[in-house]
Short mmCIF file of C-alpha atoms in Angstrom, two decimals:
data_model
loop_
_atom_site.label_atom_id
_atom_site.label_comp_id
_atom_site.label_asym_id
_atom_site.label_seq_id
_atom_site.Cartn_x
_atom_site.Cartn_y
_atom_site.Cartn_z
CA MET A 1 50.79 44.48 8.03
CA ARG A 2 47.98 42.55 5.43
CA LYS A 3 46.82 39.23 5.90
CA PRO A 4 47.34 36.51 3.59
CA LYS A 5 45.07 35.77 1.34
CA VAL A 6 44.75 32.10 2.62
CA THR A 7 43.98 33.55 6.38
CA ARG A 8 41.09 35.33 4.88
CA VAL A 9 39.89 32.21 3.01
CA GLY A 10 39.96 30.62 6.00
CA PHE A 11 38.74 32.77 8.21
CA ALA A 12 35.34 33.71 5.55
CA LEU A 13 34.67 29.51 5.25
CA SER A 14 35.10 28.82 9.01
CA LEU A 15 32.39 31.76 10.02
CA GLY A 16 30.41 30.71 7.19
CA CYS A 17 30.40 27.03 8.32
CA PHE A 18 29.97 28.58 12.31
CA ILE A 19 26.49 30.42 11.15
CA MET A 20 25.13 27.28 9.35
CA VAL A 21 25.65 25.40 12.23
CA LEU A 22 23.68 27.76 13.98
CA LEU A 23 20.79 27.74 11.78
CA TYR A 24 21.15 24.32 11.57
CA PHE A 25 20.67 23.88 15.49
CA ASN A 26 18.05 27.31 15.60
CA SER A 27 15.58 25.36 13.12
CA SER A 28 15.97 21.95 14.92
CA LEU A 29 15.26 23.17 18.68
CA LYS A 30 12.00 25.62 17.48
CA PRO A 31 8.69 23.37 16.96
CA ALA A 32 8.12 24.29 13.31
CA SER A 33 4.10 23.96 12.28
CA GLU A 34 4.33 26.07 9.18
CA ALA A 35 4.67 22.59 7.53
CA VAL A 36 0.99 21.59 8.93
CA GLY A 37 -0.69 25.09 7.95
CA GLU A 38 0.79 24.81 4.23
CA ARG A 39 -0.86 20.94 3.62
CA SER A 40 -4.02 22.31 4.36
CA SER A 41 -4.94 23.97 0.77
CA GLY A 42 -6.30 26.83 1.40
CA GLN A 43 -7.01 26.54 5.19
CA LYS A 44 -6.01 28.90 8.07
CA SER A 45 -2.72 28.06 9.44
CA ARG A 46 -2.88 26.51 12.36
CA ARG A 47 -0.65 25.62 15.42
CA SER A 48 0.98 22.08 15.78
CA PRO A 49 0.32 19.59 18.28
CA LEU A 50 4.29 19.89 19.02
CA GLN A 51 3.45 23.64 19.83
CA THR A 52 0.58 23.01 21.45
CA LEU A 53 2.30 20.75 23.77
CA TYR A 54 5.29 22.90 24.26
CA ASP A 55 3.09 26.35 24.89
CA GLY A 56 1.10 24.58 27.43
CA ASP A 57 -1.78 26.56 27.79
CA GLN A 58 -4.48 24.00 26.27
CA VAL A 59 -4.26 20.80 28.53
CA GLU A 60 -4.67 20.42 31.79
CA SER A 61 -1.21 21.12 33.93
CA ALA A 62 -1.92 18.38 36.13
CA VAL A 63 -1.46 16.03 32.78
CA GLN A 64 1.10 18.04 31.03
CA ALA A 65 3.55 16.89 34.48
CA ILE A 66 3.03 13.86 34.18
CA HIS A 67 4.02 13.44 30.34
CA GLN A 68 6.74 15.65 31.40
CA GLY A 69 7.94 13.50 33.83
CA ARG A 70 7.82 10.38 31.58
CA ARG A 71 10.02 12.01 29.24
CA GLU A 72 12.72 12.95 31.97
CA VAL A 73 12.83 9.39 33.20
CA LEU A 74 13.10 7.40 29.70
CA GLU A 75 15.76 10.29 28.98
CA GLU A 76 17.78 10.04 32.45
CA ALA A 77 17.01 5.57 31.03
CA CYS A 78 18.85 5.71 27.51
CA ARG A 79 21.60 7.86 29.01
CA SER A 80 22.41 5.50 31.60
CA TYR A 81 22.45 2.40 29.63
CA THR A 82 22.73 3.11 26.19
CA HIS A 83 26.65 4.47 25.47
CA LYS A 84 26.86 3.21 21.90
CA ARG A 85 24.58 5.98 19.31
CA ARG A 86 23.97 5.23 16.07
CA VAL A 87 22.25 6.79 13.31
CA LEU A 88 18.85 6.05 12.09
CA ILE A 89 17.73 3.77 8.95
CA PRO A 90 14.87 3.31 7.07
CA GLU A 91 14.27 0.09 8.69
CA ASP A 92 13.69 1.46 12.05
CA LEU A 93 10.86 3.31 10.86
CA LYS A 94 8.52 0.91 9.75
CA HIS A 95 6.80 0.94 12.95
CA VAL A 96 5.84 5.10 13.27
CA ILE A 97 2.79 6.25 11.08
CA VAL A 98 2.82 9.54 9.39
CA ASP A 99 -0.47 11.51 9.50
CA ASP A 100 0.71 14.49 7.60
CA GLN A 101 -2.89 16.27 7.89
CA HIS A 102 -2.47 16.75 11.56
CA GLY A 103 1.71 16.40 11.71
CA LEU A 104 1.73 13.41 13.72
CA LEU A 105 3.86 10.41 13.99
CA TYR A 106 2.49 7.53 16.26
CA CYS A 107 5.26 4.19 16.54
CA TYR A 108 2.59 0.93 17.45
CA VAL A 109 3.42 -1.58 19.15
CA PRO A 110 1.15 -4.58 18.97
CA LYS A 111 -0.71 -5.64 21.96
CA VAL A 112 -0.78 -2.28 23.10
CA ALA A 113 -4.29 -1.01 21.47
CA CYS A 114 -2.46 -0.35 17.93
CA THR A 115 -5.52 -1.68 16.49
CA ASN A 116 -7.72 0.99 18.08
CA TRP A 117 -4.66 3.75 17.30
CA LYS A 118 -4.87 2.48 13.68
CA ARG A 119 -8.72 2.90 13.01
CA VAL A 120 -8.26 6.24 14.82
CA LEU A 121 -5.03 7.41 12.08
CA MET A 122 -7.40 6.05 9.28
CA VAL A 123 -10.09 8.36 10.43
CA LEU A 124 -7.77 11.31 10.68
CA THR A 125 -6.22 11.18 7.30
CA GLY A 126 -9.64 10.19 5.79
CA VAL A 127 -8.74 6.80 4.64
CA THR A 128 -12.17 5.54 5.59
CA GLY A 129 -13.82 8.51 3.41
CA SER A 130 -17.07 9.83 5.90
CA LEU A 131 -16.82 7.10 8.72
CA ARG A 132 -16.63 9.17 11.60
CA ASP A 133 -16.51 5.81 14.03
CA PRO A 134 -12.98 4.21 14.69
CA LEU A 135 -15.13 0.77 16.01
CA ALA A 136 -16.92 0.67 12.41
CA ILE A 137 -13.64 -0.38 10.84
CA PRO A 138 -13.07 -4.30 10.97
CA ALA A 139 -9.57 -5.27 12.71
CA ASN A 140 -8.22 -6.49 10.01
CA GLU A 141 -8.49 -3.55 7.49
CA ALA A 142 -6.51 -1.49 10.27
CA HIS A 143 -3.71 -3.87 9.98
CA ILE A 144 -3.71 -3.81 5.79
CA PRO A 145 -0.43 -2.69 4.74
CA GLY A 146 -0.64 0.15 2.25
CA ASN A 147 -3.78 2.12 4.56
CA LEU A 148 -1.53 4.15 6.67
CA ARG A 149 2.04 5.62 5.68
CA THR A 150 4.75 4.89 7.86
CA LEU A 151 8.11 6.77 8.40
CA SER A 152 10.34 4.49 6.22
CA GLU A 153 8.41 5.28 3.00
CA TYR A 154 9.70 9.12 3.17
CA SER A 155 12.69 10.51 1.66
CA THR A 156 15.90 11.13 4.41
CA SER A 157 14.96 14.57 4.17
CA GLN A 158 11.49 14.48 4.65
CA ILE A 159 12.23 12.32 7.59
CA ASN A 160 13.66 14.83 9.31
CA GLN A 161 11.81 17.29 8.96
CA ARG A 162 8.85 15.28 10.35
CA LEU A 163 10.93 13.93 13.18
CA ARG A 164 11.31 17.83 13.84
CA SER A 165 8.39 19.51 13.64
CA TYR A 166 5.90 16.86 14.23
CA LEU A 167 4.17 15.08 17.24
CA LYS A 168 5.79 11.99 18.48
CA PHE A 169 4.33 9.66 20.46
CA VAL A 170 3.90 5.88 21.06
CA PHE A 171 1.95 3.75 23.79
CA VAL A 172 3.54 0.87 26.15
CA ARG A 173 2.61 -1.64 28.47
CA GLU A 174 4.25 -3.87 31.15
CA PRO A 175 6.46 -5.66 29.39
CA PHE A 176 5.96 -9.44 31.39
CA GLU A 177 1.67 -8.42 30.73
CA ARG A 178 2.18 -7.78 26.96
CA LEU A 179 3.98 -10.58 26.87
CA VAL A 180 1.59 -13.29 27.85
CA SER A 181 -1.50 -10.89 26.10
CA ALA A 182 0.81 -11.65 22.92
CA TYR A 183 0.86 -15.54 24.14
CA ARG A 184 -2.42 -15.76 24.76
CA ASN A 185 -3.81 -14.13 21.09
CA LYS A 186 -1.44 -16.12 18.99
CA PHE A 187 -1.17 -19.53 21.01
CA THR A 188 -4.34 -20.17 22.77
CA ARG A 189 -6.91 -18.88 20.28
CA SER A 190 -8.29 -21.75 17.51
CA TYR A 191 -8.47 -18.95 14.94
CA ASN A 192 -4.66 -18.45 14.35
CA THR A 193 -3.55 -21.17 12.51
CA ALA A 194 -0.94 -18.84 10.70
CA PHE A 195 1.02 -18.65 13.88
CA HIS A 196 0.42 -22.08 15.00
CA LYS A 197 2.21 -22.96 11.45
CA ARG A 198 4.58 -20.65 11.55
CA TYR A 199 6.04 -20.26 15.21
CA GLY A 200 4.06 -23.31 17.06
CA THR A 201 5.57 -26.21 14.86
CA LYS A 202 9.15 -24.38 15.64
CA ILE A 203 8.58 -24.01 19.26
CA VAL A 204 6.92 -27.46 19.39
CA ARG A 205 9.81 -29.08 17.42
CA ARG A 206 12.92 -27.66 19.30
CA HIS A 207 11.68 -27.33 23.36
CA ARG A 208 8.93 -30.24 23.59
CA PRO A 209 10.43 -33.74 24.47
CA ASP A 210 9.06 -37.04 22.35
CA PRO A 211 6.19 -34.44 20.85
CA GLN A 212 3.50 -36.10 18.98
CA PRO A 213 3.14 -36.37 15.03
CA GLU A 214 -0.07 -34.08 15.09
CA ALA A 215 1.35 -31.58 17.75
CA LEU A 216 4.34 -31.63 14.89
CA GLU A 217 2.21 -31.40 12.50
CA ARG A 218 -0.34 -28.02 13.82
CA GLY A 219 1.81 -26.18 16.38
CA ASN A 220 -1.45 -25.52 17.75
CA ASP A 221 -0.72 -26.65 21.28
CA VAL A 222 2.50 -24.64 22.54
CA SER A 223 2.20 -24.06 26.64
CA PHE A 224 3.44 -20.63 27.95
CA GLU A 225 6.85 -22.70 29.27
CA GLU A 226 7.77 -23.68 26.03
CA PHE A 227 7.06 -20.32 24.26
CA VAL A 228 9.30 -18.99 27.15
CA TYR A 229 12.36 -21.50 26.25
CA TYR A 230 11.77 -20.26 22.73
CA LEU A 231 12.47 -16.61 23.73
CA VAL A 232 15.68 -17.03 25.69
CA ASP A 233 17.19 -19.87 23.63
CA PRO A 234 19.84 -18.03 21.58
CA ALA A 235 19.24 -19.52 18.26
CA THR A 236 15.94 -17.87 17.97
CA GLN A 237 17.12 -14.76 17.05
CA ARG A 238 20.27 -16.13 15.48
CA GLU A 239 17.64 -17.12 13.32
CA GLU A 240 15.38 -14.85 12.62
CA PRO A 241 14.40 -11.30 14.28
CA PHE A 242 11.52 -11.74 16.78
CA ASN A 243 7.69 -11.23 15.73
CA GLU A 244 6.45 -7.90 16.22
CA HIS A 245 3.94 -9.32 18.79
CA TRP A 246 6.78 -10.21 21.32
CA GLU A 247 10.12 -7.77 20.41
CA ARG A 248 11.04 -4.93 22.88
CA VAL A 249 9.70 -1.83 22.18
CA HIS A 250 12.81 -0.30 22.20
CA SER A 251 13.48 -2.58 19.25
CA LEU A 252 10.72 -1.45 17.45
CA CYS A 253 10.14 2.15 18.15
CA HIS A 254 14.06 3.13 19.32
CA PRO A 255 12.90 5.62 22.22
CA CYS A 256 16.90 6.95 22.49
CA LEU A 257 17.12 7.65 18.85
CA ILE A 258 13.52 8.84 18.65
CA HIS A 259 13.01 11.66 21.13
CA TYR A 260 9.01 10.55 21.18
CA ASP A 261 7.06 13.41 23.14
CA VAL A 262 4.60 11.87 24.85
CA VAL A 263 4.75 8.03 26.10
CA GLY A 264 1.56 7.04 27.03
CA LYS A 265 0.91 3.88 28.72
CA TYR A 266 -1.61 1.15 28.52
CA GLU A 267 -2.24 1.23 32.08
CA THR A 268 -3.68 5.30 31.43
CA LEU A 269 -4.99 4.48 27.93
CA GLU A 270 -7.83 6.51 28.05
CA GLN A 271 -6.61 9.95 29.56
CA ASP A 272 -3.33 9.45 27.74
CA SER A 273 -5.40 9.03 24.51
CA ARG A 274 -7.50 11.83 24.92
CA TYR A 275 -4.39 13.88 25.55
CA VAL A 276 -3.03 12.94 22.33
CA LEU A 277 -6.35 13.75 20.60
CA GLN A 278 -6.52 17.32 22.33
CA LEU A 279 -2.88 18.15 21.41
CA ALA A 280 -3.64 17.13 18.21
CA GLY A 281 -6.98 19.64 18.33
CA VAL A 282 -9.24 16.43 16.98
CA GLU A 283 -10.89 15.34 20.22
CA ASP A 284 -14.07 16.87 18.52
CA GLN A 285 -13.65 15.07 15.20
CA VAL A 286 -12.90 11.82 16.90
CA SER A 287 -12.62 9.81 20.04
CA PHE A 288 -10.85 7.02 21.12
CA PRO A 289 -12.46 3.92 21.91
CA ALA A 290 -12.98 2.34 24.95
CA SER A 291 -11.17 -0.28 25.71
CA SER A 292 -12.91 -4.34 26.81
CA LYS A 293 -11.80 -4.96 30.41
CA SER A 294 -13.60 -8.35 30.27
CA THR A 295 -10.45 -10.24 28.38
CA ARG A 296 -7.79 -7.92 28.78
CA THR A 297 -4.32 -9.25 30.62
CA THR A 298 -3.52 -8.46 34.11
CA GLY A 299 -1.12 -8.38 36.51
CA ASP A 300 -2.81 -10.95 38.29
CA MET A 301 -3.03 -13.44 35.28
CA ALA A 302 0.07 -13.07 33.98
CA ALA A 303 1.68 -13.95 37.57
CA GLN A 304 -0.43 -17.48 36.73
CA PHE A 305 1.31 -17.91 33.72
CA PHE A 306 4.72 -17.42 35.24
CA HIS A 307 3.99 -19.58 38.26
CA ASN A 308 5.46 -22.61 36.50
CA ILE A 309 8.75 -20.25 35.47
CA SER A 310 11.47 -21.20 37.33
CA PRO A 311 13.21 -18.70 39.19
CA PHE A 312 16.35 -19.68 36.58
CA TYR A 313 13.98 -19.19 33.23
CA GLN A 314 12.39 -15.90 34.93
CA LYS A 315 15.89 -14.18 35.02
CA LYS A 316 16.70 -15.14 31.71
CA LEU A 317 13.30 -13.80 30.36
CA TYR A 318 13.99 -10.94 32.44
CA ASN A 319 16.99 -10.03 30.77
CA LEU A 320 15.69 -9.98 27.46
CA TYR A 321 13.15 -7.61 28.20
CA ARG A 322 14.84 -5.50 30.74
CA MET A 323 15.33 -2.18 28.55
CA ASP A 324 11.67 -2.18 28.11
CA PHE A 325 11.60 -2.23 32.11
CA LEU A 326 14.06 0.51 32.64
CA LEU A 327 13.16 2.77 29.69
CA PHE A 328 9.10 3.22 30.24
CA ASN A 329 9.39 2.81 34.56
CA TYR A 330 8.44 -0.54 35.35
CA SER A 331 9.67 -2.47 38.50
CA ILE A 332 9.81 -5.85 38.62
CA PRO A 333 6.53 -7.82 38.79
CA ALA A 334 6.29 -9.05 42.64
CA TYR A 335 5.24 -13.03 41.62
CA LEU A 336 9.06 -13.11 40.42
CA THR A 337 10.96 -15.52 42.42
CA PHE A 338 14.10 -14.74 40.87
CA ARG A 339 16.79 -12.04 42.82
#
């Protein structure tokens, strides 16, 4: 008996759809280096950073094991603590910097060496011309919009292609050390008048009893306690998003939606930066600048700032940054007194 024509057509359509799904997953799971080779006009095709990472024969195995462990912790935390999945939108990608020449995507996090990473990427992408020393680039130039492209500027198909085939990396830091670093930089430095006016005056007005007229006008003497009250106040985020300097990393870089290949840490900054440059095959072209140890915010320094924060507000603040602690495997600091 011959099958009805409708049945045959339906079977053919189903088979075609199944083949398309297989092809999609095959292309999604296999690191693609062809795009890197094609962009280098006239240059010999080379291995992409993503291929170098997963082929595993170009860098020290102990370092690879550390980063594999970080990826696994992050993936497990995402499975355990995030239940609602959603699709990425361009707004989510404004912190992801693109290096098309070397196949790199870097999500920058303020107060986690992002100035130096932007300087390095400016050298790699040719923004600086023949200049090869990242530290020769003034810090303010590294943050000028337009010097480096972000992933949000590309079309949907271009975004997907880059997410699939480029090496994606982010650098993170112990959340409260990063927070204290942001406070010290933005509220205790006399030159940061823009932050004093923009945020300091608001914090003084809302969270200081009987403020002096000068403090209301200048906003240049905000205490760490007042900053904490501002952060945990529900009205703050209802009014506007957090500033990027104290926004949570998971809100800036969406690590449960973007599968980062390398999660670098501020605590191992030099080793992890060298690892990324090795994967990109550019360690002989540019060096990551050595960090200044003298002024960096340490755990002991953070403990001093938290000394006057009550257990009640410590817990509220921890709950606010809890996902960053969990996703990136940071323990609750020993100096906190809430339990």
